[in-house]
Coordinates of C-alpha atoms and ligand atoms in Angstrom, one line a residue:
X1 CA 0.0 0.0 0.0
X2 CA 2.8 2.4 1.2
X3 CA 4.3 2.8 -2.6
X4 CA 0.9 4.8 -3.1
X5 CA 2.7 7.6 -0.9
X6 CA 5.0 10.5 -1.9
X7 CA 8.4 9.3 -0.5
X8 CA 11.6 12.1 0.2
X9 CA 14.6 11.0 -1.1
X10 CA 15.4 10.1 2.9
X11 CA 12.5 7.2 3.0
X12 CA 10.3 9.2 4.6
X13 CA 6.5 9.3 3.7
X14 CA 5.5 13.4 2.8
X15 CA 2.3 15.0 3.9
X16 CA 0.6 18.2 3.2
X17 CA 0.2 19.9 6.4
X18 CA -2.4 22.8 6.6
X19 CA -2.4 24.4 9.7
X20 CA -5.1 26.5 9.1
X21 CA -7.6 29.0 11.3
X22 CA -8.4 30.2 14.7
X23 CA -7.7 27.3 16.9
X24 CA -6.0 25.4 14.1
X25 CA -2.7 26.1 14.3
X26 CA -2.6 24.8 17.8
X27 CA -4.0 21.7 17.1
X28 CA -2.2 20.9 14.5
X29 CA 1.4 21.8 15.6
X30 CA 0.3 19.4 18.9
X31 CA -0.7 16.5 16.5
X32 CA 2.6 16.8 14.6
X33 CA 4.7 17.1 17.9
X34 CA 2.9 13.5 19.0
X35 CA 3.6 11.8 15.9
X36 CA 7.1 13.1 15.5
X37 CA 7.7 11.7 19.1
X38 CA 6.9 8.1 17.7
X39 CA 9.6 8.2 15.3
X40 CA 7.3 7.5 12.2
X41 CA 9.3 8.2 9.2
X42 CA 7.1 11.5 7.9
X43 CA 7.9 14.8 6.7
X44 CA 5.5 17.7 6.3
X45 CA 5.4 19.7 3.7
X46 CA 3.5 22.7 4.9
X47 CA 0.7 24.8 2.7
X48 CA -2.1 27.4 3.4
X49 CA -6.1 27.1 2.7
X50 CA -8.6 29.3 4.3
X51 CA -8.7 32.7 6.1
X52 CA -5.5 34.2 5.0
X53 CA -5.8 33.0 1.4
X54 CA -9.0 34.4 1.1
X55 CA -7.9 37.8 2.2
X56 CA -5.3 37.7 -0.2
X57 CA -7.8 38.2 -2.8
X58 CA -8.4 34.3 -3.8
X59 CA -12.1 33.6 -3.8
X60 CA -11.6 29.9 -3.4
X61 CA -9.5 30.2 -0.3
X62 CA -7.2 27.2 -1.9
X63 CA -4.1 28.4 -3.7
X64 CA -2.0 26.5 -6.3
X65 CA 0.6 25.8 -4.4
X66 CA -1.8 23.7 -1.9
X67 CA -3.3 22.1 -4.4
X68 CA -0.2 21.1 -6.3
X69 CA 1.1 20.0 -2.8
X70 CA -1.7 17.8 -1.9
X71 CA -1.9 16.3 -5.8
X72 CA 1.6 15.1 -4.9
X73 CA 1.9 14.0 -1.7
X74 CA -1.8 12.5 -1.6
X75 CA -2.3 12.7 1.6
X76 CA -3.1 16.0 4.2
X77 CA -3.3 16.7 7.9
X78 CA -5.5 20.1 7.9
X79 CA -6.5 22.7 10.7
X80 CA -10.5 24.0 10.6
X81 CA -10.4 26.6 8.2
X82 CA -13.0 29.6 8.4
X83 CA -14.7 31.6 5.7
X84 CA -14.5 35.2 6.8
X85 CA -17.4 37.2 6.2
X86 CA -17.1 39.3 2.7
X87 CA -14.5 37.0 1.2
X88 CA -15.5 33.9 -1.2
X89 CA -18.9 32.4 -1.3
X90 CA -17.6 28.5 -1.2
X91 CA -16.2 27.1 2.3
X92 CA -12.7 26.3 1.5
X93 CA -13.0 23.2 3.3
X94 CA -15.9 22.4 1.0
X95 CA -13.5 22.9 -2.1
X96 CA -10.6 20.9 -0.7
X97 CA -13.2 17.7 -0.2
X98 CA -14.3 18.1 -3.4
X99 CA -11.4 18.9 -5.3
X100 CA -10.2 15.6 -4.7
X101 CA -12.5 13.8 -4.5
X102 CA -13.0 12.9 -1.2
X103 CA -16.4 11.1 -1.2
X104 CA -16.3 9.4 2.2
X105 CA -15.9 11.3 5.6
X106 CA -15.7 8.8 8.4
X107 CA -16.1 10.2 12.1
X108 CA -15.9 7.8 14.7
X109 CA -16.9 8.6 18.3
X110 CA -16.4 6.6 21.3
X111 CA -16.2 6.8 25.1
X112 CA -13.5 8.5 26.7
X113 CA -12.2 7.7 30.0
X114 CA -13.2 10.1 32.7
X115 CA -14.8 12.1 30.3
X116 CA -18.0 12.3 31.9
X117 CA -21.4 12.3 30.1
X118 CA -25.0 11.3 30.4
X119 CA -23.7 8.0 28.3
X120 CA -20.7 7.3 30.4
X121 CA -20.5 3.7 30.7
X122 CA -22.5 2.6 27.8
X123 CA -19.5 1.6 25.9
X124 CA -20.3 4.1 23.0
X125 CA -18.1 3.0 19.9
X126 CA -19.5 4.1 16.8
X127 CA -18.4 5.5 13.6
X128 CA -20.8 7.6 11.1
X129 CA -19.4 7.0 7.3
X130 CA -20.9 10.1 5.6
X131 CA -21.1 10.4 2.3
X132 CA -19.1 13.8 1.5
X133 CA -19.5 15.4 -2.3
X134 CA -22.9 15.0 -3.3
X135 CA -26.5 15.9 -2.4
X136 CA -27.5 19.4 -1.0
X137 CA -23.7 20.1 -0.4
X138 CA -22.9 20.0 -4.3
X139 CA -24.3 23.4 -3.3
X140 CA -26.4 24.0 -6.7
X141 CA -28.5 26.9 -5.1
X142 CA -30.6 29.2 -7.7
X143 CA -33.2 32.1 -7.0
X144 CA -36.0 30.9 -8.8
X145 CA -38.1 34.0 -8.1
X146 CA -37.2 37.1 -6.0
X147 CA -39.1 35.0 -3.2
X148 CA -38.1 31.1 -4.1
X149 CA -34.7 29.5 -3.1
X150 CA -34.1 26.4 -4.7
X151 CA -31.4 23.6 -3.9
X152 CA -30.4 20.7 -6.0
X153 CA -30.3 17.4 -3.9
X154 CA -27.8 15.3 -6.5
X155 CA -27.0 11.8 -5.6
X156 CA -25.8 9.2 -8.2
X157 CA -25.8 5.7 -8.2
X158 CA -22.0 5.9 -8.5
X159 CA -22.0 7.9 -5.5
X160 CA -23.8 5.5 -3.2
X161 CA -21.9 2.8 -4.2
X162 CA -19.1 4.3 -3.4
X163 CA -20.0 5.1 0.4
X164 CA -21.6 2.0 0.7
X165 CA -18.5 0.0 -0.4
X166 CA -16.6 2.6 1.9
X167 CA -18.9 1.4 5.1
X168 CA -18.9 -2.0 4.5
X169 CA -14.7 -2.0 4.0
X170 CA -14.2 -0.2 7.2
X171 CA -16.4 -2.4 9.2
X172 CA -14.3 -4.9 8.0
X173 CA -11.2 -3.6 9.1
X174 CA -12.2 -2.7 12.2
X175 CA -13.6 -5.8 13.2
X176 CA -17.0 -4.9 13.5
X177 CA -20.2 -6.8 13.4
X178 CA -23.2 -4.7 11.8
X179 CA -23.6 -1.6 9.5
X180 CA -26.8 0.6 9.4
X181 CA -27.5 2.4 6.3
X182 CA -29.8 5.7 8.0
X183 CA -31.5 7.5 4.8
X184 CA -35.1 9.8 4.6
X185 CA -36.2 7.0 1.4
X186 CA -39.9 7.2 3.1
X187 CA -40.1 11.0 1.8
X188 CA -37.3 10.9 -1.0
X189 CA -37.7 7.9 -2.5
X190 CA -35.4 8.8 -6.1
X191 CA -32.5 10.5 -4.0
X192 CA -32.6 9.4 -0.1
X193 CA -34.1 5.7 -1.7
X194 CA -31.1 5.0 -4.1
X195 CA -28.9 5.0 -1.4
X196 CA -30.8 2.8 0.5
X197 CA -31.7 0.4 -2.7
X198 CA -27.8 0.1 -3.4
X199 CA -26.7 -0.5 0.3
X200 CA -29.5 -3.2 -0.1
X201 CA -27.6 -4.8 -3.5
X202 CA -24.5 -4.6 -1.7
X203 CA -24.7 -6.1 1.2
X204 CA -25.1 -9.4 0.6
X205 CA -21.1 -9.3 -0.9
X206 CA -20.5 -8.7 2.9
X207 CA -22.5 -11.9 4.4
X208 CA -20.3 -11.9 7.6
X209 CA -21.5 -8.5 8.4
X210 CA -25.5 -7.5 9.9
X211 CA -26.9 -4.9 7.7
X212 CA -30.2 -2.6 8.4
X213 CA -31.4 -0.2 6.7
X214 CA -32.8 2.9 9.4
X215 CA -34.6 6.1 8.5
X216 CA -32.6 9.3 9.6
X217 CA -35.3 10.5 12.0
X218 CA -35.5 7.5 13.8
X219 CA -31.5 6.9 14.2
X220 CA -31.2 10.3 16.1
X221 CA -34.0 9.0 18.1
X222 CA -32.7 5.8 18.9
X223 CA -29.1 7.7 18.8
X224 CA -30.3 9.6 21.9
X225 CA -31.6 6.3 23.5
X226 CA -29.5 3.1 22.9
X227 CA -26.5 4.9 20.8
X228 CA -24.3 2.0 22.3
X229 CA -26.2 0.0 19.3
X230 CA -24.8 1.1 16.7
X231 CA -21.2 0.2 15.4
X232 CA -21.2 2.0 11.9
X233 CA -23.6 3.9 10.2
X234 CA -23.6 5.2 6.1
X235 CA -25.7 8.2 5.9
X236 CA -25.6 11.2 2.9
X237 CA -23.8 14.3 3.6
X238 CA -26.1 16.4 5.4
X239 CA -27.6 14.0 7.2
X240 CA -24.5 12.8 7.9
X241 CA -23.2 15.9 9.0
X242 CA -26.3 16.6 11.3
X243 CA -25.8 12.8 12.7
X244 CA -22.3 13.2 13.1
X245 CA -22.4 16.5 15.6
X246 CA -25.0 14.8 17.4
X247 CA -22.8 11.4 18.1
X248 CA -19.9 13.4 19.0
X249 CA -22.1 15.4 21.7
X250 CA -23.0 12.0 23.1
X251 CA -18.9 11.6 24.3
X252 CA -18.0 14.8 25.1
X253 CA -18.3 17.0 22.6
X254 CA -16.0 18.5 19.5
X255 CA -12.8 18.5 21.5
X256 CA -13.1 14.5 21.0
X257 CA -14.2 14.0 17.4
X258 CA -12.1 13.5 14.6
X259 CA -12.5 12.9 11.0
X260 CA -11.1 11.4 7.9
X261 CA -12.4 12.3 4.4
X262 CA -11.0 9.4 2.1
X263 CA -11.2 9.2 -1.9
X264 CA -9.6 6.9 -4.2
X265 CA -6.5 9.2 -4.8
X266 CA -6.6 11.7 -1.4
X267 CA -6.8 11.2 2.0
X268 CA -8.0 14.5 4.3
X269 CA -7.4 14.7 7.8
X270 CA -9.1 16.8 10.0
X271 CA -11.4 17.6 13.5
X272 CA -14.6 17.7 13.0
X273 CA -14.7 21.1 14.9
X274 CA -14.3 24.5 13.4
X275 CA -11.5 27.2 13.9
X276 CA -13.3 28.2 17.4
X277 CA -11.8 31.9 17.3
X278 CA -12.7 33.0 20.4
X279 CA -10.0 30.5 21.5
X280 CA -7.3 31.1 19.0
X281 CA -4.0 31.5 20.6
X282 CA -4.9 31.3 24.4
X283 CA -3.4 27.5 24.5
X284 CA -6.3 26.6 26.3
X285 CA -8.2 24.0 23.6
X286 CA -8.0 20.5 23.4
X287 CA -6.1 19.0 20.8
X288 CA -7.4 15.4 20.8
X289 CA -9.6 15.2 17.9
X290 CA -7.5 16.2 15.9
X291 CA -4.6 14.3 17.3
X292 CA -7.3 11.2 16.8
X293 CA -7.6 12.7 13.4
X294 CA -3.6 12.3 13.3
X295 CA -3.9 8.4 14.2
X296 CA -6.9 7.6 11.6
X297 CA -3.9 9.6 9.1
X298 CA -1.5 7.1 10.8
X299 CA -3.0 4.0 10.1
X300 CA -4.6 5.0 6.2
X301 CA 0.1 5.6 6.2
X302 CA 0.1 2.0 7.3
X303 CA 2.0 3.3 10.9
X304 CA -0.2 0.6 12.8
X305 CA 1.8 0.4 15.5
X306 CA 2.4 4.6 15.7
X307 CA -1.2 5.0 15.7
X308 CA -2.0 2.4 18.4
X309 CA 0.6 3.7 20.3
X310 CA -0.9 7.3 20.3
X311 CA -4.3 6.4 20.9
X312 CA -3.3 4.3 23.8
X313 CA -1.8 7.1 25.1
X314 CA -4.6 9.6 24.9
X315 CA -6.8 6.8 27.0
X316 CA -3.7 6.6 29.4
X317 CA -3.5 10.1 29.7
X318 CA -7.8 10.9 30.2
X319 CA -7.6 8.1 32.5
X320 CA -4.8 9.4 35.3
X321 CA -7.3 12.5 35.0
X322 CA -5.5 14.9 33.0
X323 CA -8.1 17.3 31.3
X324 CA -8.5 20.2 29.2
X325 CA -10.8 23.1 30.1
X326 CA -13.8 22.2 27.9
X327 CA -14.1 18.8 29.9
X328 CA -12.7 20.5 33.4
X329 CA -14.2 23.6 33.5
X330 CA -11.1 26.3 34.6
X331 CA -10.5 24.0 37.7
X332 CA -7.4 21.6 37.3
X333 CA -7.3 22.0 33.5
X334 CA -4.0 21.8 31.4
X335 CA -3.0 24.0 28.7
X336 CA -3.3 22.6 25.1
X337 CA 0.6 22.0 25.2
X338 CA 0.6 20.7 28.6
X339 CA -1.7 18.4 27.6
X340 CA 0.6 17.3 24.5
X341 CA 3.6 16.8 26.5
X342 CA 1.8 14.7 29.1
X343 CA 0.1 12.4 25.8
X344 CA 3.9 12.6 24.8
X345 CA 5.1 11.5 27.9
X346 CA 3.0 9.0 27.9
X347 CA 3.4 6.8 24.7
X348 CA 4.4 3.2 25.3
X349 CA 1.8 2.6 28.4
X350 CA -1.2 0.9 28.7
X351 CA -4.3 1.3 30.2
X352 CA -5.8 -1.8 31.8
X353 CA -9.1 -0.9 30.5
X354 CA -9.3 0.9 27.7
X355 CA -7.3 -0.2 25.1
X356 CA -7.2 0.5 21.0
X357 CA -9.2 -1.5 18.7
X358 CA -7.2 -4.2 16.2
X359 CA -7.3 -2.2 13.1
X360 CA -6.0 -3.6 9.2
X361 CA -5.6 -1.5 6.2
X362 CA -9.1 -0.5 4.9
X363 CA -9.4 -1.7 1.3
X364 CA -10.4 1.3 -1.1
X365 CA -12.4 0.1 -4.2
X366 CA -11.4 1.7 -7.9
X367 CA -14.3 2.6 -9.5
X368 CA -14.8 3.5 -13.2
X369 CA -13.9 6.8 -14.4
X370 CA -17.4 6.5 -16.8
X371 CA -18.9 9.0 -16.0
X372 CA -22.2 6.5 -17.0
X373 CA -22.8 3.7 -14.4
X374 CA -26.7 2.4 -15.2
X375 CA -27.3 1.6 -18.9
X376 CA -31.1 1.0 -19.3
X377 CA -32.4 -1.5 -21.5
X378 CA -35.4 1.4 -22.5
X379 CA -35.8 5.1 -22.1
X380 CA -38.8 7.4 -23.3
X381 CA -40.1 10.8 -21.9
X382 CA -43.4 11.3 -20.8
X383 CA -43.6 14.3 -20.2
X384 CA -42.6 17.7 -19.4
X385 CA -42.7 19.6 -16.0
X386 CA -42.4 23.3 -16.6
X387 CA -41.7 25.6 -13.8
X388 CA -43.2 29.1 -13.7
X389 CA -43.5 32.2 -12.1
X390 CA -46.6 34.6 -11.6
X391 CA -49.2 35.8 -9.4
X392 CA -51.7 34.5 -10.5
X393 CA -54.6 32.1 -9.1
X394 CA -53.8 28.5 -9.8
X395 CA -57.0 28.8 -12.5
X396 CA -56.0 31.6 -14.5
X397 CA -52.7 30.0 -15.2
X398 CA -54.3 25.9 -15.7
X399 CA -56.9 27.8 -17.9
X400 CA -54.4 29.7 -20.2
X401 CA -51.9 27.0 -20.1
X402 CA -54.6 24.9 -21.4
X403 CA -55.4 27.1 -24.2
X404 CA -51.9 28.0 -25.0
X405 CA -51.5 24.0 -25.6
X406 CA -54.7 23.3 -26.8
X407 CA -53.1 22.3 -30.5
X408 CA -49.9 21.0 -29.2
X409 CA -48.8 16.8 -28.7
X410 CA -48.8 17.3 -25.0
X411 CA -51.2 18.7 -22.1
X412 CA -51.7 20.3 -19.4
X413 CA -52.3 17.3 -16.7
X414 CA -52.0 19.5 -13.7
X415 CA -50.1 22.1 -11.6
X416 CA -48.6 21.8 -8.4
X417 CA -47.5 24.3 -5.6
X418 CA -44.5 23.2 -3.3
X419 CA -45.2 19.7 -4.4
X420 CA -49.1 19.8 -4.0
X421 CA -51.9 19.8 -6.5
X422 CA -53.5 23.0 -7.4
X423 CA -55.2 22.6 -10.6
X424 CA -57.5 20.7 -11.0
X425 CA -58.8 21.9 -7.6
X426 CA -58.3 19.1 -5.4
X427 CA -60.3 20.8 -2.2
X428 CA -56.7 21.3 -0.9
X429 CA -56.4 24.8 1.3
X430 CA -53.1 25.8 0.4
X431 CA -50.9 28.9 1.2
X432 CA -49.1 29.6 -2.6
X433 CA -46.2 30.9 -3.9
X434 CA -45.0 32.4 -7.0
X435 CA -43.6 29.4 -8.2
X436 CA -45.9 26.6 -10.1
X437 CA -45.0 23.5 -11.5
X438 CA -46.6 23.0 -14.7
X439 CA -46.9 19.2 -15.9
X440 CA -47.6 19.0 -19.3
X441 CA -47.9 14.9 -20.4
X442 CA -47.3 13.7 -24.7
X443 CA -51.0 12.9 -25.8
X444 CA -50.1 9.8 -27.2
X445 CA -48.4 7.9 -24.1
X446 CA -46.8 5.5 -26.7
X447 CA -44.4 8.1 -27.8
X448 CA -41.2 9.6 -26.4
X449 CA -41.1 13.8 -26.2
X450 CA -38.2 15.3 -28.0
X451 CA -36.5 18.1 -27.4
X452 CA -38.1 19.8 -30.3
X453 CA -40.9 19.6 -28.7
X454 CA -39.9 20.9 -25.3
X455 CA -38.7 24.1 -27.0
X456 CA -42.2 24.4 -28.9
X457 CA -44.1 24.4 -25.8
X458 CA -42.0 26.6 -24.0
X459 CA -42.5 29.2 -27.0
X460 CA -45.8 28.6 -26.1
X461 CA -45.7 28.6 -22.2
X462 CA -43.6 31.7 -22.7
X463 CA -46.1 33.9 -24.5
X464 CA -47.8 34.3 -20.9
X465 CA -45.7 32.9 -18.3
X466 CA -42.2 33.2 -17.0
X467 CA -40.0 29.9 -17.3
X468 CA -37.2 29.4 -15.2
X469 CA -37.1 25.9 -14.9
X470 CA -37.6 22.2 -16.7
X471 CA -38.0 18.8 -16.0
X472 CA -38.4 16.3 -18.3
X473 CA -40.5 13.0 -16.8
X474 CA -37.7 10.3 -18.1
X475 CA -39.1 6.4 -18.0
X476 CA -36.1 4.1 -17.5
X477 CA -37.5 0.5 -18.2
X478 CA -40.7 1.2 -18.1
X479 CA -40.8 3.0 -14.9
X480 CA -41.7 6.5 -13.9
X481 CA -38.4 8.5 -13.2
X482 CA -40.4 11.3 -11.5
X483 CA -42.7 11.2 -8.2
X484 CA -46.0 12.4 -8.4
X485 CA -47.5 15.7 -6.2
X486 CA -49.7 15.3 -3.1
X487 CA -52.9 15.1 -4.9
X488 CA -52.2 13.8 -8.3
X489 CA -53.9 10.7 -9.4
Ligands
NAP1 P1 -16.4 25.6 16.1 O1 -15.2 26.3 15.7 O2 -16.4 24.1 16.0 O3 -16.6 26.0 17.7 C1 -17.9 25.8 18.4 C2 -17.6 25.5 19.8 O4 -17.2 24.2 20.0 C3 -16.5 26.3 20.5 O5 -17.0 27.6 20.8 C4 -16.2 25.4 21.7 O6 -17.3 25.5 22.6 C5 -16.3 24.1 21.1 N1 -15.0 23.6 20.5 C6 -14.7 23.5 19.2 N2 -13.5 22.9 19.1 C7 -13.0 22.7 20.3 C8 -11.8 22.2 20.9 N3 -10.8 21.7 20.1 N4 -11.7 22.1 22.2 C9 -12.6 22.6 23.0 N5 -13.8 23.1 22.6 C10 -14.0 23.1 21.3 O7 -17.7 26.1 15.4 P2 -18.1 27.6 14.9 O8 -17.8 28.6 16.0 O9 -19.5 27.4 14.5 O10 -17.2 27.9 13.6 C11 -16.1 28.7 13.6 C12 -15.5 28.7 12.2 O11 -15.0 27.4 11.9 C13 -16.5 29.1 11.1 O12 -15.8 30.0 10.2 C14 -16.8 27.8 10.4 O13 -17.1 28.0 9.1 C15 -15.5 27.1 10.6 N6 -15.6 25.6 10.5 C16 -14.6 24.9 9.9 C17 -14.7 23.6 9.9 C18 -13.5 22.8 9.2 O14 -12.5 23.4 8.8 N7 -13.6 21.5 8.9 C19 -15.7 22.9 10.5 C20 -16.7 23.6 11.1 C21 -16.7 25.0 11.2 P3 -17.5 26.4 23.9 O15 -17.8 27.8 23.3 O16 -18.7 25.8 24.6 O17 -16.3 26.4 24.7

């Protein structure tokens, strides 16, 4: 695995370091202090990424140097960044995941000696495998009207198999017995339901592992009741993201939780906390997630025994009561670098009780570069939905829609507002916006709508209406591609 790695010409295995915002700096210098007290053979190579770049004048926050950095050394250790108010629209974290590809974050929580918590001694030992590029946080956000906001919820097949392969591999190398899949399929049953339907094909390639598929809502409930039931969970991004600030309140809180965001070419290590500025430079902060965040970095290096050794020392360390202030309070706490020279201190010993899981490599599927994963057998359109803006009463616009169409190959078969019927009146009392969806379906149901005529009824549409939006209702085998509104027959 290691020959994957950049390697200096003194054998020693290179990584992007980003020390990043607020709090960051701190963190990270404590992380590299640890791991440089193991004696791993690594060598940083140090770039910038967030507040400072943005000031510069770079609206991505990521300059090329960083970028050419991490494209050769593959693999990063990176400090929260923040995204200043007034400078760049994109979080520069955001652009870092996605810039290479980083489609799986895994955050593990799990008890912490002496860290005291309405859980403590429940044996919480869970790790939330979110899926990281996709969905709302592809952050395809349009105005559709002065008063509409509209985000794009994108998930692929590809995607999904990709976290879901991601899950199951981890479980595997940690030992563990069962993976839930946590989706919202009930209510989004295209996006939220082809993650579940592929964790569902998949999982019988990992027989020695219990799967179960769980709907988001529920997993928070039961998160908050009998968390110590779950071992790992695949969600999509946000509700991973949501999930994931929730498990790591159940142990302590951020100063505990650490992440990895893994891809097929990058690796990006970080806390799942932000830059905390209010802290930033008082040396009062507690650096074990990202020091955690450090030893998942360790072990994806193959530096099994480094990374054990580290942990081990943080559950050492918790245990003979050494705390920062966010788990002391003022009283008896250590400084952030106290607290590193004590962990540091303390590498080589053993607690009796809590001791580091067995780890092996995580194996890391390659997937196709096609950007086309599902090839159906048949594909027709049915239909159009056309999305319009106006003022109107849902009538006026159903009745000159219908007369606008009235010698055209499709019709109007109804329009919806927010996702419920409108015209026909179904007797639903609804609150409207200036936003309709306009479904428009071919006449003659045993022929496919081209695009020629798409543009001839929006010429037609567009004589009285606004367009700022289509759809067209795809049939992939004979099935509908589209979901129908509340109300529709
Ligand atoms: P935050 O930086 O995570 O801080 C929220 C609170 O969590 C802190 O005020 C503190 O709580 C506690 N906390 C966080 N890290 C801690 C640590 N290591 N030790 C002890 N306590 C810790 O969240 P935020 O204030 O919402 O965000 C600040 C900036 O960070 C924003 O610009 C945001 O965009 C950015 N951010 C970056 C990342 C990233 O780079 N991956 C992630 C999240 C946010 P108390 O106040 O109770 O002491």
């Amino acid at each position: 695995m290691s020959n994957k790695f950049f390697m200096t010409p003194e054998g020693k295995k290179l990584i992007t370091v980003i020390p990043g915002d607020g709090i960051g700096p701190e963190v990270v210098r404590s992380a590299q202090k640890i791991i440089e007290a193991t004696g791993v053979p690594i060598a940083w190579e140090e770039r910038d990424a967030g507040e400072t770049v943005f000031k510069r004048g770079l609206p991505s926050g990521v300059p090329p140097e960083t970028i050419e950095s991490i494209g050769k050394t593959r693999v990063v250790l990176k400090g929260p960044l923040g995204t200043p108010i007034g400078y760049g629209e994109k979080s520069a974290n955001v652009t870092l995941r996605k810039l290479f590809e980083t489609y799986g974050n895994i955050r593990p929580v799990r008890e912490m000696p002496g860290v005291v918590t309405p859980y403590t001694g429940r044996n919480i030992d869970l790790v939330v495998v979110r899926e990281n590029v996709e969905d709302l946080y592809a952050g395809i956000e349009h105005m559709q009207t002065p008063g509409v906001a509209q985000a794009l919820k994108l998930i692929s097949r590809k995607g999904c198999e990709k976290i879901v392969r991601l899950g199951f591999e981890l479980a595997v190398a940690e030992g563990r017995t069962k993976v839930h899949c946590a989706t919202k399929s009930n209510i989004l049953k295209f996006t939220e339901g082809m993650l579940k339907r592929t964790f569902e094909d998949i999982a019988p390639e990992y027989p020695q592992i219990e799967s179960q598929h769980i709907i988001i809502d529920n997993t928070c409930h039961q998160m908050v009741r009998k968390p110590e039931q779950f071992e790992v969970i695949i969600t999509s991004n946000m509700n991973g993201d949501i999930l994931s600030d929730l498990t790591s309140g159940l142990i302590g809180g951020l100063g505990f939780a650490p992440s990895a965001n893994i891809g097929s070419e990058v690796a990006i290590f970080e806390a799942v906390h932000g830059s905390a500025p209010k802290y930033a430079g008082k040396n009062t902060i507690n650096p074990t997630a990202l020091i955690l965040s450090a030893v998942q970095m360790l072990r994806h290096l193959d530096e099994f025994k480094a990374a054990e050794d580290i942990e081990n020392a943080i559950f050492y360390t918790l245990e003979q009561g050494i705390r920062t202030r966010d788990v002391s309070g003022d009283e008896g706490a250590v400084s952030t670098s106290e607290y590193t020279d004590i962990v540091i201190g303390n590498l080589g010993k053993r607690s009796e009780k809590w001791q580091a899981r067995k780890y092996a490599p995580i194996k890391i599927h390659e997937f196709s570069k096609d950007p086309i994963t599902v090839r159906p057998q048949s594909r027709s359109v049915a239909g159009v939905d056309v999305f319009v803006e106006s003022g109107q009463t849902p009538y006026e616009i159903g009745e000159a829609l219908k007369e606008l169409t009235a010698a055209s190959p499709v019709y109007l078969k109804m329009i919806s507002n927010r996702g419920t019927k409108v015209y026909t009146q179904t007797g639903a009392i609804t609150d409207n916006i200036d936003q309709w969806r306009c479904r428009f379906m071919l006449r003659d149901s045993n022929s496919s709508l081209t695009n020629d005529q798409v543009v001839a009824l929006l010429q037609l549409v567009s004589q009285k209406y606004n367009f700022m939006q289509i759809e067209k209702l795809q049939m992939f085998d004979g099935k509908e591609g589209f979901t129908k509104a509340q109300g529709e027959d």
